[in-house]
């Protein structure tokens, strides 16, 4: 073999290899630090340019990312205008949201505020009068459209989250009253042909078994996947049980619903709810589905050995306050007997809805923390099973309100 036009590949000795490994580890560490630093700088610049270009609310002086959300990115900002300092809330919507969904959400908020829900975060119009702005990141094939909106910054305390929901009875009552006011304020809402892409709950549920089975067939080996596969038969059985005759569905009011009503989306002060936000999951659906989902969110325990237990005493406090407030308002009727009769089904529709969120989130992004999402899945499955085992107690409770 003529080696004159070849390059010999040398094997490094241990000392040189160790030295280069050290350099490589330093470079890796630098890159790990560099990426989040650049991302934070980009977000600050993007929010600043968004506000100062498209809005007339002053110069941006500070930008803070607000943690806790799973879908959108949220920011608190300070601006200065004519010598005064102001606070606003900025939302960067998830990348796959459709414009009609944002328009539905914003029209619904505007309607709710105009008809009694004054504690909802108000929208700040852009210079062109619209309530959102679309920006494009990247170029050509790498471009991506993103939607932004600016809201009033709500006063009050972020006291809870969706997994830290141990409210006082007074807070449960106040939350239920706010939900009643919201439902009443939008009872005559005209969607003008706008709708959320997601199906109504009774149309959504029959589509889930095929999707869930496709997730179970994935070649994944971890505790989340093992737990899901083990519990899939029970999940499918519950989905199959949520069947309501058409004549009964016809007796259940359709109404705009928040669809993400939990203590983490409420602001509190002195045991009262003083603010409500995050309407981006809102849609028109069965009012009793909202109630079932809200009770699962607000009244199911996340505490150690009680995880998944639905506190029926708290449910009763919530439901009594909801019914009382609607009677006072005299618009939207309180829950009727048909709705009450199907509360167990709607509680588990809420559990299945959150199982759907958990599975879709995890299997669409396997880089997520497997133990965090396992905890979410376990909680909803435990709550689902608890509801199945305590149907009569649930019916007795709701009949007593």
Tab-separated table of C-alpha atoms in Angstrom:
chain	number	residue	atom	x	y	z
A	1	UNK	CA	0.000	0.000	0.000
A	2	UNK	CA	1.415	3.373	-1.089
A	3	UNK	CA	1.020	5.632	1.949
A	4	UNK	CA	2.549	8.749	0.321
A	5	UNK	CA	-0.868	10.248	-0.410
A	6	UNK	CA	-2.472	9.141	2.794
A	7	UNK	CA	-2.694	10.526	6.319
A	8	UNK	CA	-1.929	8.225	9.157
A	9	UNK	CA	-4.507	8.289	11.947
A	10	UNK	CA	-2.781	8.353	15.291
A	11	UNK	CA	-4.058	6.844	18.494
A	12	UNK	CA	-3.808	9.381	21.319
A	13	UNK	CA	-2.141	8.319	24.493
A	14	UNK	CA	-4.014	8.442	27.790
A	15	UNK	CA	-2.600	11.842	28.885
A	16	UNK	CA	-3.593	13.619	25.653
A	17	UNK	CA	-7.010	11.960	25.652
A	18	UNK	CA	-7.613	13.025	29.248
A	19	UNK	CA	-6.567	16.614	28.483
A	20	UNK	CA	-8.862	16.829	25.444
A	21	UNK	CA	-11.698	15.298	27.440
A	22	UNK	CA	-11.270	18.110	29.947
A	23	UNK	CA	-11.478	20.694	27.155
A	24	UNK	CA	-14.566	18.953	25.788
A	25	UNK	CA	-16.308	19.020	29.161
A	26	UNK	CA	-15.569	22.736	29.515
A	27	UNK	CA	-16.986	23.416	26.048
A	28	UNK	CA	-20.068	21.360	26.879
A	29	UNK	CA	-20.578	23.365	30.070
A	30	UNK	CA	-20.172	26.645	28.187
A	31	UNK	CA	-22.755	25.613	25.592
A	32	UNK	CA	-25.172	24.504	28.322
A	33	UNK	CA	-24.885	27.966	29.900
A	34	UNK	CA	-24.904	29.797	26.577
A	35	UNK	CA	-28.184	28.416	25.204
A	36	UNK	CA	-30.468	29.516	28.084
A	37	UNK	CA	-28.655	32.859	28.302
A	38	UNK	CA	-29.282	33.519	24.610
A	39	UNK	CA	-32.894	32.362	24.901
A	40	UNK	CA	-33.555	34.682	27.841
A	41	UNK	CA	-31.957	37.587	26.004
A	42	UNK	CA	-34.007	36.827	22.891
A	43	UNK	CA	-37.265	36.695	24.856
A	44	UNK	CA	-36.491	39.990	26.580
A	45	UNK	CA	-35.746	41.637	23.229
A	46	UNK	CA	-38.815	40.081	21.614
A	47	UNK	CA	-41.192	41.240	24.363
A	48	UNK	CA	-39.648	44.714	24.407
A	49	UNK	CA	-39.919	45.118	20.624
A	50	UNK	CA	-43.452	43.692	20.612
A	51	UNK	CA	-44.718	46.126	23.227
A	52	UNK	CA	-42.891	49.217	22.006
A	53	UNK	CA	-43.690	48.616	18.333
A	54	UNK	CA	-47.289	47.429	18.428
A	55	UNK	CA	-48.685	48.931	21.649
A	56	UNK	CA	-48.988	52.411	23.084
A	57	UNK	CA	-48.274	51.588	26.720
A	58	UNK	CA	-44.806	53.068	27.112
A	59	UNK	CA	-41.224	51.868	27.140
A	60	UNK	CA	-40.450	48.454	28.614
A	61	UNK	CA	-38.130	48.670	31.615
A	62	UNK	CA	-38.279	45.129	33.030
A	63	UNK	CA	-39.369	41.698	31.829
A	64	UNK	CA	-39.962	38.700	34.108
A	65	UNK	CA	-41.004	35.223	32.988
A	66	UNK	CA	-43.831	33.829	35.120
A	67	UNK	CA	-43.475	30.118	35.799
A	68	UNK	CA	-46.217	27.577	36.427
A	69	UNK	CA	-47.854	27.170	33.020
A	70	UNK	CA	-47.508	24.110	30.789
A	71	UNK	CA	-48.896	25.332	27.481
A	72	UNK	CA	-48.142	29.015	26.924
A	73	UNK	CA	-45.322	31.265	28.119
A	74	UNK	CA	-46.240	34.145	30.394
A	75	UNK	CA	-44.422	37.334	31.349
A	76	UNK	CA	-44.867	40.189	33.760
A	77	UNK	CA	-43.532	43.482	32.454
A	78	UNK	CA	-43.031	47.015	33.718
A	79	UNK	CA	-43.382	49.984	31.397
A	80	UNK	CA	-42.906	53.705	31.797
A	81	UNK	CA	-45.091	56.281	30.099
A	82	UNK	CA	-45.221	60.015	30.773
A	83	UNK	CA	-43.282	59.575	33.999
A	84	UNK	CA	-45.525	56.843	35.414
A	85	UNK	CA	-44.786	53.154	35.905
A	86	UNK	CA	-47.243	50.436	34.852
A	87	UNK	CA	-47.481	46.639	35.100
A	88	UNK	CA	-48.854	44.333	32.425
A	89	UNK	CA	-49.140	40.643	31.703
A	90	UNK	CA	-47.877	39.353	28.337
A	91	UNK	CA	-48.778	35.963	26.903
A	92	UNK	CA	-46.857	34.133	24.192
A	93	UNK	CA	-49.281	31.499	22.953
A	94	UNK	CA	-48.390	27.902	22.144
A	95	UNK	CA	-47.116	27.530	18.598
A	96	UNK	CA	-49.969	25.393	17.239
A	97	UNK	CA	-52.858	27.596	18.370
A	98	UNK	CA	-55.169	28.851	15.638
A	99	UNK	CA	-56.133	32.490	15.254
A	100	UNK	CA	-59.838	31.706	15.550
A	101	UNK	CA	-59.212	30.152	18.976
A	102	UNK	CA	-57.564	33.338	20.220
A	103	UNK	CA	-60.394	35.433	18.808
A	104	UNK	CA	-62.928	33.214	20.596
A	105	UNK	CA	-61.038	33.543	23.885
A	106	UNK	CA	-60.706	37.318	23.619
A	107	UNK	CA	-64.313	37.875	22.565
A	108	UNK	CA	-65.408	35.726	25.482
A	109	UNK	CA	-63.306	37.704	27.975
A	110	UNK	CA	-64.687	40.974	26.612
A	111	UNK	CA	-68.252	39.659	26.908
A	112	UNK	CA	-67.679	38.357	30.445
A	113	UNK	CA	-66.184	41.634	31.672
A	114	UNK	CA	-69.020	43.633	30.125
A	115	UNK	CA	-71.636	41.469	31.833
A	116	UNK	CA	-70.446	41.124	35.401
A	117	UNK	CA	-67.063	39.375	35.571
A	118	UNK	CA	-65.061	42.490	36.387
A	119	UNK	CA	-62.230	40.517	38.012
A	120	UNK	CA	-61.152	38.877	34.733
A	121	UNK	CA	-57.882	40.214	33.330
A	122	UNK	CA	-58.744	42.808	30.694
A	123	UNK	CA	-57.129	42.850	27.255
A	124	UNK	CA	-54.948	45.758	26.155
A	125	UNK	CA	-55.618	46.661	22.509
A	126	UNK	CA	-52.701	47.103	20.133
A	127	UNK	CA	-52.315	50.303	18.118
A	128	UNK	CA	-54.386	48.760	15.319
A	129	UNK	CA	-57.244	48.010	17.718
A	130	UNK	CA	-56.809	44.240	17.707
A	131	UNK	CA	-56.291	42.309	20.930
A	132	UNK	CA	-53.400	40.168	19.715
A	133	UNK	CA	-50.297	40.439	17.552
A	134	UNK	CA	-48.774	37.834	15.244
A	135	UNK	CA	-44.989	37.777	14.880
A	136	UNK	CA	-42.862	35.517	12.694
A	137	UNK	CA	-39.633	34.028	14.004
A	138	UNK	CA	-37.004	32.763	11.559
A	139	UNK	CA	-36.923	32.834	7.774
A	140	UNK	CA	-38.339	30.749	4.912
A	141	UNK	CA	-38.608	27.052	5.785
A	142	UNK	CA	-37.491	27.737	9.353
A	143	UNK	CA	-40.119	30.394	10.016
A	144	UNK	CA	-42.761	30.003	12.716
A	145	UNK	CA	-45.697	32.278	13.517
A	146	UNK	CA	-46.340	33.146	17.158
A	147	UNK	CA	-49.258	35.005	18.719
A	148	UNK	CA	-48.991	37.447	21.609
A	149	UNK	CA	-51.485	39.314	23.783
A	150	UNK	CA	-51.133	41.907	26.532
A	151	UNK	CA	-53.439	41.969	29.561
A	152	UNK	CA	-53.983	44.057	32.656
A	153	UNK	CA	-51.848	42.733	35.490
A	154	UNK	CA	-54.197	41.331	38.123
A	155	UNK	CA	-53.711	42.216	41.766
A	156	UNK	CA	-53.927	39.518	44.420
A	157	UNK	CA	-51.890	36.539	45.563
A	158	UNK	CA	-50.911	33.508	43.489
A	159	UNK	CA	-51.679	31.333	46.481
A	160	UNK	CA	-52.238	27.940	44.876
A	161	UNK	CA	-51.528	25.808	41.805
A	162	UNK	CA	-53.495	22.985	40.213
A	163	UNK	CA	-51.574	20.485	42.355
A	164	UNK	CA	-51.551	22.657	45.489
A	165	UNK	CA	-55.272	23.100	45.949
A	166	UNK	CA	-55.899	22.933	49.703
A	167	UNK	CA	-58.176	25.972	49.876
A	168	UNK	CA	-60.220	27.102	52.873
A	169	UNK	CA	-63.994	26.638	52.763
A	170	UNK	CA	-64.379	30.386	52.296
A	171	UNK	CA	-62.025	30.259	49.313
A	172	UNK	CA	-63.927	27.314	47.799
A	173	UNK	CA	-67.165	29.280	48.182
A	174	UNK	CA	-65.625	32.362	46.585
A	175	UNK	CA	-64.200	30.327	43.694
A	176	UNK	CA	-67.596	28.736	43.051
A	177	UNK	CA	-69.271	32.151	43.092
A	178	UNK	CA	-66.765	33.422	40.517
A	179	UNK	CA	-67.456	30.420	38.294
A	180	UNK	CA	-71.193	31.082	38.601
A	181	UNK	CA	-70.723	34.755	37.713
A	182	UNK	CA	-68.615	33.768	34.705
A	183	UNK	CA	-71.156	31.245	33.440
A	184	UNK	CA	-73.963	33.757	33.916
A	185	UNK	CA	-72.050	36.614	32.278
A	186	UNK	CA	-71.505	34.694	29.036
A	187	UNK	CA	-74.788	32.775	28.860
A	188	UNK	CA	-75.880	34.843	25.835
A	189	UNK	CA	-72.449	34.948	24.199
A	190	UNK	CA	-72.495	34.901	20.399
A	191	UNK	CA	-69.416	33.009	19.114
A	192	UNK	CA	-69.998	34.408	15.603
A	193	UNK	CA	-68.883	31.136	14.069
A	194	UNK	CA	-65.667	30.965	16.081
A	195	UNK	CA	-64.830	27.805	17.957
A	196	UNK	CA	-62.015	25.969	19.613
A	197	UNK	CA	-60.468	23.264	17.458
A	198	UNK	CA	-61.018	20.712	20.221
A	199	UNK	CA	-64.301	18.781	20.104
A	200	UNK	CA	-67.002	19.041	22.740
A	201	UNK	CA	-66.477	16.536	25.521
A	202	UNK	CA	-69.096	13.967	24.463
A	203	UNK	CA	-67.697	14.032	20.924
A	204	UNK	CA	-64.082	14.004	22.117
A	205	UNK	CA	-64.306	10.974	24.402
A	206	UNK	CA	-65.092	8.390	21.663
A	207	UNK	CA	-61.973	9.493	19.748
A	208	UNK	CA	-59.621	8.802	22.651
A	209	UNK	CA	-59.410	4.972	22.835
A	210	UNK	CA	-57.707	4.680	19.440
A	211	UNK	CA	-55.246	7.442	20.351
A	212	UNK	CA	-54.525	5.953	23.766
A	213	UNK	CA	-53.932	2.523	22.241
A	214	UNK	CA	-51.462	4.053	19.785
A	215	UNK	CA	-49.565	5.557	22.724
A	216	UNK	CA	-49.527	2.196	24.497
A	217	UNK	CA	-48.056	0.539	21.382
A	218	UNK	CA	-45.012	2.823	21.414
A	219	UNK	CA	-41.681	1.129	22.115
A	220	UNK	CA	-40.815	2.945	25.331
A	221	UNK	CA	-39.388	1.484	28.495
A	222	UNK	CA	-39.888	3.629	31.580
A	223	UNK	CA	-42.163	3.850	34.616
A	224	UNK	CA	-44.621	6.259	32.991
A	225	UNK	CA	-45.227	3.988	30.013
A	226	UNK	CA	-45.446	0.869	32.177
A	227	UNK	CA	-47.992	2.492	34.486
A	228	UNK	CA	-50.069	3.752	31.568
A	229	UNK	CA	-50.178	0.352	29.852
A	230	UNK	CA	-51.127	-1.360	33.112
A	231	UNK	CA	-54.032	1.035	33.676
A	232	UNK	CA	-55.172	1.415	30.070
A	233	UNK	CA	-57.950	-1.230	30.344
A	234	UNK	CA	-59.486	0.604	33.315
A	235	UNK	CA	-59.208	3.953	31.504
A	236	UNK	CA	-60.900	2.558	28.395
A	237	UNK	CA	-63.615	0.981	30.533
A	238	UNK	CA	-64.425	4.338	32.139
A	239	UNK	CA	-64.514	6.079	28.755
A	240	UNK	CA	-66.952	3.440	27.529
A	241	UNK	CA	-69.207	4.006	30.560
A	242	UNK	CA	-69.629	7.728	29.888
A	243	UNK	CA	-72.705	7.325	27.734
A	244	UNK	CA	-75.605	9.765	28.059
A	245	UNK	CA	-78.848	9.345	26.085
A	246	UNK	CA	-79.582	12.141	23.624
A	247	UNK	CA	-82.817	13.046	25.408
A	248	UNK	CA	-80.857	13.680	28.617
A	249	UNK	CA	-78.075	15.596	26.856
A	250	UNK	CA	-80.788	17.882	25.480
A	251	UNK	CA	-81.680	18.838	29.075
A	252	UNK	CA	-78.103	19.874	29.891
A	253	UNK	CA	-77.314	23.524	29.142
A	254	UNK	CA	-74.544	24.309	26.679
A	255	UNK	CA	-72.606	27.341	27.840
A	256	UNK	CA	-69.216	28.943	27.348
A	257	UNK	CA	-66.868	27.299	29.852
A	258	UNK	CA	-63.424	28.184	31.169
A	259	UNK	CA	-62.255	24.545	30.849
A	260	UNK	CA	-59.203	25.115	33.066
A	261	UNK	CA	-60.812	26.359	36.280
A	262	UNK	CA	-58.481	25.554	39.165
A	263	UNK	CA	-56.970	27.495	42.089
A	264	UNK	CA	-53.770	28.174	40.137
A	265	UNK	CA	-55.730	30.297	37.665
A	266	UNK	CA	-57.234	32.434	40.413
A	267	UNK	CA	-55.875	35.347	42.448
A	268	UNK	CA	-56.725	35.526	46.147
A	269	UNK	CA	-56.898	38.181	48.850
A	270	UNK	CA	-58.371	37.811	52.351
A	271	UNK	CA	-59.915	34.401	51.530
A	272	UNK	CA	-61.670	35.810	48.459
A	273	UNK	CA	-60.999	35.324	44.758
A	274	UNK	CA	-60.065	38.725	43.348
A	275	UNK	CA	-58.881	37.724	39.877
A	276	UNK	CA	-59.303	35.049	37.207
A	277	UNK	CA	-57.177	34.422	34.116
A	278	UNK	CA	-56.052	31.800	31.566
A	279	UNK	CA	-59.131	31.565	29.364
A	280	UNK	CA	-57.224	30.048	26.431
A	281	UNK	CA	-58.848	26.614	26.875
A	282	UNK	CA	-62.328	28.159	26.834
A	283	UNK	CA	-64.964	26.696	24.564
A	284	UNK	CA	-68.692	26.122	24.377
A	285	UNK	CA	-69.613	22.819	25.982
A	286	UNK	CA	-71.859	21.214	28.569
A	287	UNK	CA	-72.010	23.334	31.713
A	288	UNK	CA	-72.007	20.187	33.861
A	289	UNK	CA	-68.700	19.120	32.273
A	290	UNK	CA	-67.161	22.367	33.522
A	291	UNK	CA	-68.514	21.591	36.987
A	292	UNK	CA	-67.143	18.044	36.953
A	293	UNK	CA	-63.734	19.203	35.752
A	294	UNK	CA	-63.646	22.075	38.265
A	295	UNK	CA	-64.449	19.734	41.163
A	296	UNK	CA	-61.703	17.323	40.088
A	297	UNK	CA	-59.290	20.249	39.877
A	298	UNK	CA	-60.310	21.951	43.112
A	299	UNK	CA	-61.416	19.163	45.444
A	300	UNK	CA	-59.263	16.095	44.691
A	301	UNK	CA	-56.434	15.540	47.137
A	302	UNK	CA	-52.776	15.540	46.125
A	303	UNK	CA	-51.660	14.828	49.699
A	304	UNK	CA	-49.651	11.619	50.139
A	305	UNK	CA	-51.871	8.664	51.050
A	306	UNK	CA	-55.029	10.619	50.133
A	307	UNK	CA	-53.827	11.232	46.580
A	308	UNK	CA	-56.781	10.952	44.209
A	309	UNK	CA	-59.481	11.087	46.884
A	310	UNK	CA	-62.279	13.489	45.994
A	311	UNK	CA	-63.244	15.418	49.134
A	312	UNK	CA	-67.032	15.339	48.925
A	313	UNK	CA	-67.406	17.807	51.792
A	314	UNK	CA	-65.451	20.358	49.745
A	315	UNK	CA	-67.470	19.485	46.644
A	316	UNK	CA	-70.646	20.195	48.611
A	317	UNK	CA	-69.348	23.586	49.776
A	318	UNK	CA	-68.424	24.449	46.182
A	319	UNK	CA	-71.717	23.289	44.656
A	320	UNK	CA	-73.903	24.971	47.267
A	321	UNK	CA	-72.128	28.288	46.690
A	322	UNK	CA	-72.450	27.886	42.911
A	323	UNK	CA	-76.173	27.158	43.106
A	324	UNK	CA	-76.838	29.986	45.566
A	325	UNK	CA	-75.008	32.546	43.440
A	326	UNK	CA	-76.909	31.612	40.285
A	327	UNK	CA	-80.213	31.906	42.143
A	328	UNK	CA	-79.176	35.393	43.274
A	329	UNK	CA	-78.181	36.433	39.753
A	330	UNK	CA	-81.465	35.244	38.274
A	331	UNK	CA	-80.098	34.576	34.787
A	332	UNK	CA	-78.548	31.198	34.013
A	333	UNK	CA	-80.494	28.538	35.953
A	334	UNK	CA	-78.699	26.519	38.658
A	335	UNK	CA	-77.799	22.890	38.006
A	336	UNK	CA	-80.923	20.922	37.147
A	337	UNK	CA	-81.856	17.389	38.164
A	338	UNK	CA	-80.547	15.839	34.949
A	339	UNK	CA	-77.167	17.518	35.372
A	340	UNK	CA	-76.984	16.361	38.979
A	341	UNK	CA	-77.802	12.777	37.990
A	342	UNK	CA	-74.845	12.646	35.623
A	343	UNK	CA	-72.302	14.297	37.926
A	344	UNK	CA	-70.321	11.023	38.407
A	345	UNK	CA	-69.977	10.688	34.627
A	346	UNK	CA	-68.871	14.301	34.298
A	347	UNK	CA	-66.380	13.993	37.145
A	348	UNK	CA	-64.758	11.141	35.276
A	349	UNK	CA	-65.054	13.011	31.997
A	350	UNK	CA	-62.902	15.591	33.790
A	351	UNK	CA	-60.431	12.925	34.882
A	352	UNK	CA	-60.232	11.465	31.370
A	353	UNK	CA	-59.770	14.964	29.953
A	354	UNK	CA	-56.763	15.510	32.225
A	355	UNK	CA	-55.405	12.032	31.466
A	356	UNK	CA	-55.656	12.992	27.788
A	357	UNK	CA	-53.706	16.205	28.474
A	358	UNK	CA	-51.039	14.292	30.408
A	359	UNK	CA	-50.593	11.560	27.786
A	360	UNK	CA	-50.548	13.941	24.837
A	361	UNK	CA	-48.038	16.217	26.553
A	362	UNK	CA	-45.684	13.400	27.521
A	363	UNK	CA	-45.789	11.271	24.369
A	364	UNK	CA	-45.424	14.345	22.161
A	365	UNK	CA	-42.277	15.368	24.047
A	366	UNK	CA	-40.376	12.480	25.605
A	367	UNK	CA	-37.790	14.892	27.008
A	368	UNK	CA	-40.285	15.869	29.729
A	369	UNK	CA	-39.587	14.700	33.272
A	370	UNK	CA	-40.917	11.153	33.415
A	371	UNK	CA	-41.488	11.234	37.184
A	372	UNK	CA	-43.342	14.546	37.111
A	373	UNK	CA	-45.772	13.335	34.461
A	374	UNK	CA	-46.074	9.952	36.138
A	375	UNK	CA	-47.290	11.778	39.258
A	376	UNK	CA	-49.899	13.635	37.197
A	377	UNK	CA	-51.080	10.447	35.510
A	378	UNK	CA	-51.224	8.480	38.757
A	379	UNK	CA	-53.269	11.214	40.415
A	380	UNK	CA	-55.916	11.290	37.697
A	381	UNK	CA	-56.142	7.499	37.467
A	382	UNK	CA	-56.544	7.257	41.249
A	383	UNK	CA	-59.229	9.931	41.191
A	384	UNK	CA	-60.961	8.184	38.277
A	385	UNK	CA	-61.019	4.907	40.205
A	386	UNK	CA	-62.217	6.664	43.361
A	387	UNK	CA	-65.166	8.183	41.505
A	388	UNK	CA	-66.094	4.775	40.079
A	389	UNK	CA	-66.048	3.261	43.565
A	390	UNK	CA	-68.063	6.046	45.234
A	391	UNK	CA	-70.785	6.827	42.720
A	392	UNK	CA	-73.650	6.544	45.202
A	393	UNK	CA	-71.959	8.797	47.766
A	394	UNK	CA	-71.435	11.383	45.008
A	395	UNK	CA	-75.103	11.207	44.010
A	396	UNK	CA	-76.191	11.497	47.647
A	397	UNK	CA	-73.980	14.556	48.071
A	398	UNK	CA	-75.235	16.371	44.977
A	399	UNK	CA	-78.876	15.626	45.825
A	400	UNK	CA	-78.366	17.370	49.167
A	401	UNK	CA	-77.293	20.721	47.702
